[in-house]
Amino acid sequence: MKRRQFRLVLEPAPEEVVRLTQLHRYAGDVAGRGKAPIGGVLAEYIAGLFPQRDPRQVLDGLLGKGDAGWSLGTAPGQGRTLIIQTTEAGVAVSAVARILEQIAPNTLLRPMIYEPLPLQGLSEHRRSLH
């Protein structure tokens, strides 16, 4: 998967915001400490989707290893708008789509904005690899 720099502007339902926030917190904790608690709302949702699987295995499968490569933010004055923006590590668009499909599926039914971001801070050699 090619790691890109982009921003996605979404309109998730309130419960999807909670699940995405808990997933992002889990990803950051796992990257920093190796093992982290799963938020209650997210754990319950994952258990309902995959009753025979350990929620950690499901989340680790969605996130992969290391830094998630994205952060969450809000747009002031834009209601329920949520922004997923890549960090320096970047992430494949398909990886974020797969996360949304599992964790916040109704988000994919609403309009969203994809904004590619320039490759800042990269050497000319690394930029040419993208």
Tab-separated table of C-alpha atoms in Angstrom:
chain	number	residue	atom	x	y	z
A	1	MET	CA	0.000	0.000	0.000
A	2	LYS	CA	1.263	3.415	-0.892
A	3	ARG	CA	1.301	5.814	2.032
A	4	ARG	CA	-0.210	9.154	1.130
A	5	GLN	CA	-0.613	12.529	2.768
A	6	PHE	CA	-4.250	13.636	2.778
A	7	ARG	CA	-7.156	14.962	4.762
A	8	LEU	CA	-10.663	13.478	4.791
A	9	VAL	CA	-13.556	15.622	5.931
A	10	LEU	CA	-16.417	13.393	7.122
A	11	GLU	CA	-19.843	13.671	8.743
A	12	PRO	CA	-20.100	10.646	11.049
A	13	ALA	CA	-22.982	9.976	13.399
A	14	PRO	CA	-22.249	10.715	17.089
A	15	GLU	CA	-21.727	7.032	17.974
A	16	GLU	CA	-19.300	6.708	15.061
A	17	VAL	CA	-17.316	9.685	16.363
A	18	VAL	CA	-17.003	7.922	19.716
A	19	ARG	CA	-15.838	4.667	18.112
A	20	LEU	CA	-13.316	6.432	15.853
A	21	THR	CA	-11.986	8.442	18.791
A	22	GLN	CA	-11.597	5.307	20.910
A	23	LEU	CA	-9.906	3.520	18.006
A	24	HIS	CA	-7.474	6.392	17.530
A	25	ARG	CA	-6.670	6.436	21.260
A	26	TYR	CA	-6.150	2.658	21.197
A	27	ALA	CA	-3.817	2.943	18.181
A	28	GLY	CA	-1.732	5.628	19.877
A	29	ASP	CA	-1.495	3.659	23.115
A	30	VAL	CA	-0.501	0.454	21.310
A	31	ALA	CA	2.182	2.268	19.311
A	32	GLY	CA	3.567	3.833	22.492
A	33	ARG	CA	3.225	1.006	25.014
A	34	GLY	CA	2.425	-2.176	23.168
A	35	LYS	CA	-0.808	-2.994	25.011
A	36	ALA	CA	-3.696	-0.659	25.648
A	37	PRO	CA	-7.264	-0.687	26.933
A	38	ILE	CA	-10.080	-0.596	24.402
A	39	GLY	CA	-12.809	1.978	24.986
A	40	GLY	CA	-16.096	0.486	26.178
A	41	VAL	CA	-18.244	1.617	23.243
A	42	LEU	CA	-15.695	0.349	20.708
A	43	ALA	CA	-15.181	-2.963	22.534
A	44	GLU	CA	-18.934	-3.600	22.655
A	45	TYR	CA	-19.319	-2.737	18.968
A	46	ILE	CA	-16.447	-5.029	17.903
A	47	ALA	CA	-17.805	-7.861	20.072
A	48	GLY	CA	-21.163	-7.493	18.295
A	49	LEU	CA	-19.540	-7.606	14.850
A	50	PHE	CA	-17.113	-10.430	15.589
A	51	PRO	CA	-18.470	-12.398	18.577
A	52	GLN	CA	-15.990	-15.267	18.197
A	53	ARG	CA	-12.855	-13.103	17.994
A	54	ASP	CA	-10.772	-11.212	20.518
A	55	PRO	CA	-11.451	-7.471	19.971
A	56	ARG	CA	-7.704	-6.740	20.179
A	57	GLN	CA	-7.004	-9.052	17.263
A	58	VAL	CA	-9.707	-7.365	15.200
A	59	LEU	CA	-8.385	-3.872	15.954
A	60	ASP	CA	-4.764	-4.887	15.426
A	61	GLY	CA	-5.766	-6.347	12.064
A	62	LEU	CA	-7.386	-3.059	11.068
A	63	LEU	CA	-4.547	-0.859	12.286
A	64	GLY	CA	-1.481	-2.920	11.446
A	65	LYS	CA	1.731	-2.377	13.369
A	66	GLY	CA	3.212	0.869	14.615
A	67	ASP	CA	1.826	4.370	14.264
A	68	ALA	CA	-1.668	4.570	12.770
A	69	GLY	CA	-0.465	7.300	10.411
A	70	TRP	CA	-3.486	9.576	10.958
A	71	SER	CA	-4.987	11.917	13.517
A	72	LEU	CA	-8.516	13.079	14.295
A	73	GLY	CA	-9.733	16.614	14.541
A	74	THR	CA	-12.819	18.759	14.238
A	75	ALA	CA	-13.663	21.765	12.118
A	76	PRO	CA	-14.841	24.655	14.310
A	77	GLY	CA	-18.321	25.825	13.415
A	78	GLN	CA	-19.029	22.908	11.066
A	79	GLY	CA	-21.340	20.823	13.254
A	80	ARG	CA	-20.580	17.102	13.262
A	81	THR	CA	-17.686	17.392	10.840
A	82	LEU	CA	-14.709	15.192	11.692
A	83	ILE	CA	-11.328	15.445	9.999
A	84	ILE	CA	-8.964	12.532	9.525
A	85	GLN	CA	-5.551	13.853	8.564
A	86	THR	CA	-2.421	11.884	7.918
A	87	THR	CA	0.586	12.329	10.147
A	88	GLU	CA	4.137	12.396	8.847
A	89	ALA	CA	4.109	8.590	8.606
A	90	GLY	CA	1.181	8.714	6.186
A	91	VAL	CA	-1.341	5.985	5.509
A	92	ALA	CA	-2.938	4.375	2.480
A	93	VAL	CA	-6.363	5.722	1.569
A	94	SER	CA	-7.572	2.122	1.301
A	95	ALA	CA	-6.528	1.470	4.922
A	96	VAL	CA	-8.618	4.396	6.162
A	97	ALA	CA	-11.550	3.275	3.991
A	98	ARG	CA	-11.316	-0.219	5.483
A	99	ILE	CA	-11.320	1.255	9.009
A	100	LEU	CA	-14.353	3.395	8.196
A	101	GLU	CA	-16.107	0.401	6.657
A	102	GLN	CA	-15.730	-1.574	9.902
A	103	ILE	CA	-15.851	1.098	12.624
A	104	ALA	CA	-18.054	3.826	11.111
A	105	PRO	CA	-19.871	2.292	8.119
A	106	ASN	CA	-22.611	4.925	7.859
A	107	THR	CA	-19.915	7.544	7.269
A	108	LEU	CA	-19.382	6.005	3.833
A	109	LEU	CA	-23.021	6.713	2.941
A	110	ARG	CA	-22.575	10.466	3.369
A	111	PRO	CA	-20.589	12.907	1.230
A	112	MET	CA	-16.953	13.332	2.216
A	113	ILE	CA	-14.131	15.520	1.000
A	114	TYR	CA	-10.716	14.094	0.104
A	115	GLU	CA	-7.921	16.681	0.033
A	116	PRO	CA	-4.425	15.532	-0.983
A	117	LEU	CA	-1.702	17.260	1.010
A	118	PRO	CA	1.710	18.230	-0.331
A	119	LEU	CA	4.655	16.057	0.654
A	120	GLN	CA	6.353	18.476	3.020
A	121	GLY	CA	9.624	17.856	4.772
A	122	LEU	CA	10.725	15.053	2.478
A	123	SER	CA	13.968	14.941	0.618
A	124	GLU	CA	13.827	15.110	-3.179
A	125	HIS	CA	14.699	11.395	-3.324
A	126	ARG	CA	11.840	10.373	-1.008
A	127	ARG	CA	9.424	12.700	-2.786
A	128	SER	CA	10.255	10.977	-6.070
A	129	LEU	CA	9.269	7.638	-4.511
A	130	HIS	CA	5.728	8.886	-4.036
